[in-house]
Coordinates of C-alpha atoms in Angstrom, one line a residue:
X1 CA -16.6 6.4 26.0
X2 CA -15.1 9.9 27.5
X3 CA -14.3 12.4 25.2
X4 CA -10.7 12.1 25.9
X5 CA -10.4 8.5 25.6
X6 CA -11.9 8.9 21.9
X7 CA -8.8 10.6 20.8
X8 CA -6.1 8.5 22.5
X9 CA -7.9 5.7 21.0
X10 CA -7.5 7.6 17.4
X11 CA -3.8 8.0 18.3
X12 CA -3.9 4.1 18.6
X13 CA -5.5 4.0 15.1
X14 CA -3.8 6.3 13.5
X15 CA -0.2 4.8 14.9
X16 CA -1.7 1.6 13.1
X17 CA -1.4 3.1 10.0
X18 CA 1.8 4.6 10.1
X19 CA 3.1 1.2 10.6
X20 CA 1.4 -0.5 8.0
X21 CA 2.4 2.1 5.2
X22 CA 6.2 2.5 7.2
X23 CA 6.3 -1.2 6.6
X24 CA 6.3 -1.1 3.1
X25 CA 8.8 1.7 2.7
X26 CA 11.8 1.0 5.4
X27 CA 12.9 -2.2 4.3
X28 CA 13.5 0.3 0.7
X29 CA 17.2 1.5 1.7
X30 CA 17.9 -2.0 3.5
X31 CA 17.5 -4.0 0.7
X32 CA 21.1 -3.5 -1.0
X33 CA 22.1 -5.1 2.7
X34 CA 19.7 -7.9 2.7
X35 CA 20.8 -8.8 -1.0
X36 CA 24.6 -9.6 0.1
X37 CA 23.7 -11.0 3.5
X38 CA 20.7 -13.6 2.3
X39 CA 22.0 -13.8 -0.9
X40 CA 18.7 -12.8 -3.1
X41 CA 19.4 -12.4 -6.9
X42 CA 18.6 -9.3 -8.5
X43 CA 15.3 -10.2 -9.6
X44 CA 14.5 -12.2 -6.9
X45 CA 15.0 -9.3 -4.0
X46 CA 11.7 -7.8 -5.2
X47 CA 10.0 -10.5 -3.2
X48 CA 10.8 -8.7 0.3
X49 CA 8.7 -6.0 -1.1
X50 CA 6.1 -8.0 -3.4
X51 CA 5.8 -10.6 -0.3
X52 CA 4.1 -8.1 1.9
X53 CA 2.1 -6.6 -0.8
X54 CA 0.7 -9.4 -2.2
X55 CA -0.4 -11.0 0.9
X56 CA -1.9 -7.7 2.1
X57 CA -3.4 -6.5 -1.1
X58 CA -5.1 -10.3 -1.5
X59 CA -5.9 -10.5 1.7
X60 CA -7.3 -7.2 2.7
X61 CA -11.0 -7.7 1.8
X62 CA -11.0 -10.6 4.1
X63 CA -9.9 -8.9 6.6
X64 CA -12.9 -6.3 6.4
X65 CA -15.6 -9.6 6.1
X66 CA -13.6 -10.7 9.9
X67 CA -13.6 -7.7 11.2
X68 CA -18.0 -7.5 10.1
X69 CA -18.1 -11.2 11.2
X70 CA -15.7 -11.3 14.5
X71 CA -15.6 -7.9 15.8
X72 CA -13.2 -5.2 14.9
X73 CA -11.2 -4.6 18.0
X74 CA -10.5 -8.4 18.2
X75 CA -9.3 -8.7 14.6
X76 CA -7.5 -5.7 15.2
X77 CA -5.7 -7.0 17.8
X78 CA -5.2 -10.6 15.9
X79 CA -3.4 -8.6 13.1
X80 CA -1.2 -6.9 15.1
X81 CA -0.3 -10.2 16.8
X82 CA 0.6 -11.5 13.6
X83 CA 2.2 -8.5 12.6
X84 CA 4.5 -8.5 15.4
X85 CA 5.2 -12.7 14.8
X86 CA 5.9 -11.7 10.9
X87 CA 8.6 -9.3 12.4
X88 CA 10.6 -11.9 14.3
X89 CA 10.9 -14.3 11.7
X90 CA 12.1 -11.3 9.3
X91 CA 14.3 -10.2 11.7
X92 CA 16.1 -13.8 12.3
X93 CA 15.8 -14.9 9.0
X94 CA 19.1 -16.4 7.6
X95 CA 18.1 -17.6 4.5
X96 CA 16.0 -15.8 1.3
X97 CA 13.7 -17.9 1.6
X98 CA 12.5 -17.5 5.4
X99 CA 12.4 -13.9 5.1
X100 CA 9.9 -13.7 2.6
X101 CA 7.9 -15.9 5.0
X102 CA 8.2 -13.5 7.3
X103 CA 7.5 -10.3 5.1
X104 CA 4.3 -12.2 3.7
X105 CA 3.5 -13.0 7.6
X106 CA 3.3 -9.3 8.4
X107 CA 1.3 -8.6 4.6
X108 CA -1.2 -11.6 6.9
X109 CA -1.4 -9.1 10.0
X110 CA -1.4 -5.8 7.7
X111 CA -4.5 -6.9 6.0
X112 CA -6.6 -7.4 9.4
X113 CA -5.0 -4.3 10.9
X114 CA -6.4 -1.5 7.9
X115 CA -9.6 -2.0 7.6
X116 CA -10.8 -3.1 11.2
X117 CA -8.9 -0.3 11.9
X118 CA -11.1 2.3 9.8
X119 CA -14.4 0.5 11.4
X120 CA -12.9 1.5 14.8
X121 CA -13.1 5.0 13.6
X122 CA -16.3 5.1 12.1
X123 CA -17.2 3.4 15.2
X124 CA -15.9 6.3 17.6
X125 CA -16.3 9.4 15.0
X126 CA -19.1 8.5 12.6
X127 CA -21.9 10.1 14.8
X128 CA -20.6 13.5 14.5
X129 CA -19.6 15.2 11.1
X130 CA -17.3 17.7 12.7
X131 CA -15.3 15.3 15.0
X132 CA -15.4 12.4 11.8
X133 CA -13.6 15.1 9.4
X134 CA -10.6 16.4 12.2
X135 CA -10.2 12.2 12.5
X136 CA -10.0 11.1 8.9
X137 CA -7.6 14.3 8.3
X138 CA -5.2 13.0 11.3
X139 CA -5.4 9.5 10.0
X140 CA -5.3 10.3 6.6
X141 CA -2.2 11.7 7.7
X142 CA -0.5 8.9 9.4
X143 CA -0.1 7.3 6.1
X144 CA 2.6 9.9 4.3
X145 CA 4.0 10.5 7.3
X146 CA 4.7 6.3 7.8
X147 CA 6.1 6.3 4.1
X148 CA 8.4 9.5 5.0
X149 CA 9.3 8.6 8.0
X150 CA 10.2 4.7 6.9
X151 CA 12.7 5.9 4.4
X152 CA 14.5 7.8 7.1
X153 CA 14.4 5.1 9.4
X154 CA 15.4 2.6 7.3
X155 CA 18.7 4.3 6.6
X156 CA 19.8 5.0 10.1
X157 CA 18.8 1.6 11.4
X158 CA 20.7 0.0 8.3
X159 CA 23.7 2.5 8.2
X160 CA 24.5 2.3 12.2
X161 CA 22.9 -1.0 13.5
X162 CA 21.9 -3.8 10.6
X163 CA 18.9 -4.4 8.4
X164 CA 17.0 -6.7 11.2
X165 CA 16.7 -4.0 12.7
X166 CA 13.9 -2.9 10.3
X167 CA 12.1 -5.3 11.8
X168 CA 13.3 -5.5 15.0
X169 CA 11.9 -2.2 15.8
X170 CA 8.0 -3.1 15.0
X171 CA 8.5 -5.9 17.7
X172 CA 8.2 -3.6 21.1
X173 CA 5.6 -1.2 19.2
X174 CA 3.3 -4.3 18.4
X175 CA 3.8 -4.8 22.5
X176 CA 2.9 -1.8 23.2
X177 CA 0.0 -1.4 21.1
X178 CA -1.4 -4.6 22.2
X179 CA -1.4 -3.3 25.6
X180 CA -3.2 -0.4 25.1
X181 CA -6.3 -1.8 23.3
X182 CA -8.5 -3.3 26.1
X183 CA -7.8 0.2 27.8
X184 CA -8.1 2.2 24.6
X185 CA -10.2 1.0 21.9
X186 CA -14.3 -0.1 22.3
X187 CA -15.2 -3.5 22.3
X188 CA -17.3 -4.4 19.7
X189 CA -19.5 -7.6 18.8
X190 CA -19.6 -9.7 15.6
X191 CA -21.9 -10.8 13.2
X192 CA -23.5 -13.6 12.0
X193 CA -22.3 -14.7 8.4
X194 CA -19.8 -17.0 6.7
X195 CA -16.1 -16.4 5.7
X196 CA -15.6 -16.8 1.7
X197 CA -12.3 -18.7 2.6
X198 CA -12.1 -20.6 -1.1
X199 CA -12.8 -16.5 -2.4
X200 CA -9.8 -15.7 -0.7
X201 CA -7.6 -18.2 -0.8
X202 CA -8.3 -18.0 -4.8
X203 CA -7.2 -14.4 -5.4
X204 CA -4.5 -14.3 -3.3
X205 CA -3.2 -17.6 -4.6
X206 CA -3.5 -16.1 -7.9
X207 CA -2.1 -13.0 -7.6
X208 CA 1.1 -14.5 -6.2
X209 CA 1.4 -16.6 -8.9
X210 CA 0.3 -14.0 -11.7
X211 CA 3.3 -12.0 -10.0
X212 CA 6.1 -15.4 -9.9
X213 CA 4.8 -15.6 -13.8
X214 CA 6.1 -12.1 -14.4
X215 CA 9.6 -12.2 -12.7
X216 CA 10.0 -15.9 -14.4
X217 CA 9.4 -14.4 -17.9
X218 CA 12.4 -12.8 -17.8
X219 CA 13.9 -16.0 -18.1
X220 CA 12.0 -18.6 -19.6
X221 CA 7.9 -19.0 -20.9
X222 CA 6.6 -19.7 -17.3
X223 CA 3.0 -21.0 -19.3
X224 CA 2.2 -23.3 -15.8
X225 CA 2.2 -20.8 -13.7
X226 CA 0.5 -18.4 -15.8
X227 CA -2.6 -21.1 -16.7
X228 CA -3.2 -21.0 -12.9
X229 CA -2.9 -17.7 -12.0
X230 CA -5.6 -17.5 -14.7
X231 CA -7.9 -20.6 -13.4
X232 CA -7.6 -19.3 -9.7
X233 CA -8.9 -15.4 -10.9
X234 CA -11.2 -16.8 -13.1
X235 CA -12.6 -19.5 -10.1
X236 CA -12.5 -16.3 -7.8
X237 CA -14.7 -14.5 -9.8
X238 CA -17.0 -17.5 -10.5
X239 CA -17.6 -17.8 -6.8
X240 CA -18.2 -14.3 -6.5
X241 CA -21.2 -14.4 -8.2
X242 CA -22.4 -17.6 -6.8
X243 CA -21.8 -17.0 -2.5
X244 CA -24.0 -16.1 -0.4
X245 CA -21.7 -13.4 1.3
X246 CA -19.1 -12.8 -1.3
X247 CA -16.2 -11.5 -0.3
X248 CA -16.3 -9.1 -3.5
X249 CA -20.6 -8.7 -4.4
X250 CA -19.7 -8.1 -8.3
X251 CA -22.8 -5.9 -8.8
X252 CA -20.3 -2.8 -6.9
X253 CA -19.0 -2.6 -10.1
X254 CA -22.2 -1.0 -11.8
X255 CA -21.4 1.9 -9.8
X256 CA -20.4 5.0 -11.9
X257 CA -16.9 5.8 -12.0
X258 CA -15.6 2.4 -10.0
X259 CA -13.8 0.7 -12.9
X260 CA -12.2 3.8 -14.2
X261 CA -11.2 4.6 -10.9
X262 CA -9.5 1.7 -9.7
X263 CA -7.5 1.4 -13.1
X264 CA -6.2 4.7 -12.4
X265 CA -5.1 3.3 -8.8
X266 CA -3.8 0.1 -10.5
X267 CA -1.4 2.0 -13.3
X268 CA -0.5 4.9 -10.4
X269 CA 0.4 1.8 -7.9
X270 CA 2.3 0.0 -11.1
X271 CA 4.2 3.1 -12.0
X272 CA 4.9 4.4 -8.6
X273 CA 6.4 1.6 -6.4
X274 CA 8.6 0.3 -9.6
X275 CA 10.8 4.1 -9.5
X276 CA 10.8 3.9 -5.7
X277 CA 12.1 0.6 -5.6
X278 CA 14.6 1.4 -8.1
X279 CA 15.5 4.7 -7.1
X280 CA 16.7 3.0 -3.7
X281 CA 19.0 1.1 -5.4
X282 CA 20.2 3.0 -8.0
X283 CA 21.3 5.1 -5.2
X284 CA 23.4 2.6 -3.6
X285 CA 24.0 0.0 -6.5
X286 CA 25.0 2.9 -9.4
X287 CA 25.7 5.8 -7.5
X288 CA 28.1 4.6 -4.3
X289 CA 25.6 5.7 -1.6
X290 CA 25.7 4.4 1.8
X291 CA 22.5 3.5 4.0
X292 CA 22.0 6.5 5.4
X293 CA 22.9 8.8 2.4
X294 CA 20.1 7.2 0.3
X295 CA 17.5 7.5 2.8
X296 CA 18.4 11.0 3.5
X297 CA 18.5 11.4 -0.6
X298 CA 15.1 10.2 -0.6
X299 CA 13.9 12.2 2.3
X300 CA 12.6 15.7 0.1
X301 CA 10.4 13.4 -2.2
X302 CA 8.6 11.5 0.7
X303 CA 8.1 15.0 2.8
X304 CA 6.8 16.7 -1.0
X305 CA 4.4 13.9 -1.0
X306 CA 3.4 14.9 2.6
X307 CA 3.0 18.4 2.0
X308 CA 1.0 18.4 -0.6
X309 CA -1.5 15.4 0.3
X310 CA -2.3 16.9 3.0
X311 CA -1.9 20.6 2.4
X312 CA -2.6 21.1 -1.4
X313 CA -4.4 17.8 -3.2
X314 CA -7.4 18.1 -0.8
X315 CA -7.9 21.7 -2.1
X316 CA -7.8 21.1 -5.6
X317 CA -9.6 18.5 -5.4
X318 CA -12.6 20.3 -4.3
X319 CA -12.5 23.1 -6.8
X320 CA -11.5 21.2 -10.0
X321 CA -12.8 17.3 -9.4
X322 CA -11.1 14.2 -9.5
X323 CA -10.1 13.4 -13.5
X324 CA -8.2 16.6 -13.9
X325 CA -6.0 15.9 -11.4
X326 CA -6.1 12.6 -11.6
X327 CA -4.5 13.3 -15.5
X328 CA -2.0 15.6 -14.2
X329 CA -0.9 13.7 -11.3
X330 CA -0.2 11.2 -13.8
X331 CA 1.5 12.7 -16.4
X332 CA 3.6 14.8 -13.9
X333 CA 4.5 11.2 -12.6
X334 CA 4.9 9.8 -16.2
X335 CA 7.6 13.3 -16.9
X336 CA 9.3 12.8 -13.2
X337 CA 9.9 9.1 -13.8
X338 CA 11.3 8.6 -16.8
X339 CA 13.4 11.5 -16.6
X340 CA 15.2 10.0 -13.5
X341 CA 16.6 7.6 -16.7
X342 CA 18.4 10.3 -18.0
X343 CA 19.6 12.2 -14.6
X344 CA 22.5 10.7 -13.3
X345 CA 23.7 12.1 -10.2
X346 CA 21.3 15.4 -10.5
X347 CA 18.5 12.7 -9.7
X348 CA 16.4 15.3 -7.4
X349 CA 14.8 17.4 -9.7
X350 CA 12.9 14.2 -11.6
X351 CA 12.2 12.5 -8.2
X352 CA 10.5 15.9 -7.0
X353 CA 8.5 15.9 -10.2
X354 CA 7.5 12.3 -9.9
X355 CA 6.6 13.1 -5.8
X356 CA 4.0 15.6 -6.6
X357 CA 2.6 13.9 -9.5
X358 CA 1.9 11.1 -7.3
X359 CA 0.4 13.3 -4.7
X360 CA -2.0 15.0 -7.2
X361 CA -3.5 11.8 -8.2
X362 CA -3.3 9.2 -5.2
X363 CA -6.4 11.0 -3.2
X364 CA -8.4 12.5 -6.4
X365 CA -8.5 8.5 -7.4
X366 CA -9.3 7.1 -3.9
X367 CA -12.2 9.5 -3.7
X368 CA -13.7 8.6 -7.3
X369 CA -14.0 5.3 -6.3
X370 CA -15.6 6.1 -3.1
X371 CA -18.3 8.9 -4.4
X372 CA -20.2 7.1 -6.1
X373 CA -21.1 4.3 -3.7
X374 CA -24.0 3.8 -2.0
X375 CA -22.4 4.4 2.4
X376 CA -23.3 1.1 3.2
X377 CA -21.0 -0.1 0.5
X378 CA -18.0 2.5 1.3
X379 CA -15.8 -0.5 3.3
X380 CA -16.3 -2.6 0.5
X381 CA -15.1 -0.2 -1.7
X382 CA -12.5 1.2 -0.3
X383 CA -11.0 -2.2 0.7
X384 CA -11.4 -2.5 -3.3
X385 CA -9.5 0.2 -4.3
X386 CA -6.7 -0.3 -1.8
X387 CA -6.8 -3.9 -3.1
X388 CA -6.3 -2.4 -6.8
X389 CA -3.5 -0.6 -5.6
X390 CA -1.6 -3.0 -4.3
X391 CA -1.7 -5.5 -6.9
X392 CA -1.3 -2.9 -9.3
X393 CA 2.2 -2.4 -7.0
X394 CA 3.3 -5.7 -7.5
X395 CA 2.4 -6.7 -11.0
X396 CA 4.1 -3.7 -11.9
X397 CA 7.8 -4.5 -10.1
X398 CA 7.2 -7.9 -11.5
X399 CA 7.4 -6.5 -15.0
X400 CA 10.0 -3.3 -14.4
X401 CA 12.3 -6.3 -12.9
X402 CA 12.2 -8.8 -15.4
X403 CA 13.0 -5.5 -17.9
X404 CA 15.6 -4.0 -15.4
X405 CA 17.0 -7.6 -15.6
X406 CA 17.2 -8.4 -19.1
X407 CA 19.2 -5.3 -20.2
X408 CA 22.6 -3.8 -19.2
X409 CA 20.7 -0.5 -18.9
X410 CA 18.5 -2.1 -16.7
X411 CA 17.4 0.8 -14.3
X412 CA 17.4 3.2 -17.3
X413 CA 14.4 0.8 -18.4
X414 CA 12.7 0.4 -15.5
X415 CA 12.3 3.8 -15.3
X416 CA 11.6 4.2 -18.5
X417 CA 8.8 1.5 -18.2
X418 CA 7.3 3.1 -15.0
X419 CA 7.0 6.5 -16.8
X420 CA 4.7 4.7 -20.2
X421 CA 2.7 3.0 -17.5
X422 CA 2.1 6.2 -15.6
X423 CA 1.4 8.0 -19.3
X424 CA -0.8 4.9 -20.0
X425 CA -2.8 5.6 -16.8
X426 CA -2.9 9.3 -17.9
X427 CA -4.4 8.6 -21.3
X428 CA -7.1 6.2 -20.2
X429 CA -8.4 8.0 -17.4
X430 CA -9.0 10.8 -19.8
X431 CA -10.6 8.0 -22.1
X432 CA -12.8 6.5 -19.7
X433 CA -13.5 8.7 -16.1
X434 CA -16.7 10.2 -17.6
X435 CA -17.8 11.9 -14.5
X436 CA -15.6 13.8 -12.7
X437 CA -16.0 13.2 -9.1
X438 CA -15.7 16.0 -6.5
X439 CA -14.7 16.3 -3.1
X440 CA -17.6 15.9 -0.4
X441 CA -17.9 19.4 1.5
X442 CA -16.1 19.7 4.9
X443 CA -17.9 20.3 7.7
X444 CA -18.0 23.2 9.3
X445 CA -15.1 24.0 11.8
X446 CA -12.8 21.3 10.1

């Protein structure tokens, strides 16, 4: 492949990503609209978040076994299919109901997209360090600059055109991208192996209902649900150990560093996407916002988080090590987010804080539980973390929105909540990360 053609298929890649992590933040400033209009209830509106998430977060690990077994550029391509299907059907849903079909179509395509996605890299970079390190950077970046430029978006669409519009807008660029892969991206052959189809089907079954339990407990004792969620993770773990290609190989979690690592992701995920979700609508719901006020409210946290993944975390990361920033990032978060309980109007400030606590921890974390795994295993474990961080996403609204829901204060408490869970992450990765990871060196020239 010509030199040239490498890089416009990294712009392919990297576009991937943007979309995947814009899809989870455009529909934020929306979802005051979709509420009246498809008539969610206040508790139930977290599923056109928690829909994508959980199906992406379950589902992600598959998608790296059928990208190994299937080939990565034709899994690639399937997810963005889907993707693109999942957008319709969001976009011309008219009941509650069929749009979180469709958000949970596009988690489907999402989870195929990221990590046959990163093969395709390592595919096109991973014989030469210098080239490798400028491509991770650029689609490292992709990812803030999705979430930043999603909250944007997502109030202008919703403010001057409607909320399917959110949607409506991934339907041309899933077109488009589709076109461009035979041209653009190498072809690549599969595997022979076996899909773990009953490992997958168990985890995500049971993390959607280990999230419905949650949201229901505001209400009543939802035991049922609960006992499953429990049998399905518990079977999912039993078959881990007994497959012959796992989805999960349970001995990764010998590795130095791994557990501590993904907890941290887990409690950062949990406190994180709670105070963004409820910062979008306290904007609109307590504070009188419109569409595009809010998302241009929002704008100087998501471009803080920008700035200083890609300009400042890297760097500290190298000369102090993962667990002290890791600890700061989440205390900074813990201080940032609960004070947004007590800001009012003058809700900046605390929502800068909480941006750059964020930023000092989300990398630092990712790279602990990378550093210590042996390279064949690095897919597996990084479709681990971002697994950890996803479902620590969801369980967390789950349990900020049954609180926010069973007070009158109820985004007070939420933010509240988010800021112990971030403290709680604080305090046990200073218990537990016993060896500080550091940055690998960058090669020279990056």
């Amino acid at each position: 492949m010509s030199q040239s053609r490498r890089w416009w298929a990294l712009v392919v890649l990297a576009a991937a990503q943007f979309m995947v992590i814009m899809d989870t933040s455009i529909i934020g400033v929306a979802l005051p609209e979709m509420q009246r209009d498809l008539g969610f209830t206040q508790g139930g509106l977290q599923w056109v978040f928690n829909a994508y998430v959980v199906a992406f977060g379950g589902l992600l690990l598959l998608g790296g076994r059928l990208s190994d077994l299937f080939g990565a550029r034709k899994i690639f391509s399937t997810g963005w299919v889907i993707l693109t299907a999942g957008s319709v059907v969001a976009a011309a849903a008219g009941t509650a109901w069929v749009e979180i079909l469709g958000r949970a179509i596009q988690g489907v395509g999402g989870a195929l997209i990221a990590p046959a996605a990163m093969t395709l890299l390592m595919m096109l970079f991973g014989g030469n360090p210098r080239e490798l390190g400028k491509a991770m950077a650029l689609y490292g970046a992709a990812a803030p600059a999705g979430g930043t430029a999603g909250v944007f978006l997502g109030g202008v669409i919703t403010e001057w055109l409607s909320w399917p519009w959110v949607f409506i807008v991934y339907i041309p660029i899933g077109l488009i991208t589709l076109a461009a892969i035979p041209a653009l991206l190498p072809a690549t052959e599969g595997k022979r192996g076996s899909v773990d189809v009953l490992g997958a089907v168990t985890v995500t079954g049971g993390i959607a209902l280990a999230v419905y339990a949650i949201v229901q407990a505001a209400e009543r004792a939802p035991l049922i649900e609960a006992a499953a969620a429990i049998v399905l993770l518990a079977v999912f773990l039993i078959r881990q150990r007994s497959a012959r290609e796992p989805l999960m190989p349970l001995k990764i979690w010998r590795t130095p560093g791994l557990a501590p690592a993904n907890l941290a992701m887990a409690l950062l995920g949990a406190a994180w996407i709670p105070m963004w979700y409820f910062l979008n609508l306290f904007l609109q719901q307590d504070l009188g916002y419109g569409a595009f006020a809010s998302g241009a409210a929002l704008l100087p946290m998501t471009i803080a988080v920008m700035i200083f993944m890609i300009g400042i975390t890297a760097r500290l990361l190298g000369r102090f090590g993962a667990k002290p920033l890791i600890v700061l990032g989440l205390g900074v978060l813990a201080v940032g987010t609960a004070a947004l309980a007590f800001s009012g109007s003058a809700f900046l400030p605390a929502s800068l804080v909480a941006a750059v606590g964020m930023s000092l921890a989300y990398i630092p974390a990712m790279m602990s539980a990378l550093s210590g795994v042996a390279p064949e295993e690095s897919g597996l474990a990084s479709g681990i973390v971002n697994t950890t961080y996803n479902v620590g996403s969801a369980l967390g609204l789950a349990v900020m929105t049954a609180i926010a829901t069973s007070r009158e204060d109820g985004f007070d408490a939420a933010f509240v909540g988010a800021g112990a869970v971030a403290a709680v992450g604080a305090l046990l990765t200073l218990a537990l990360m016993r060896r500080p990871a550091r940055a690998p060196q960058e090669p020279a020239g990056v």
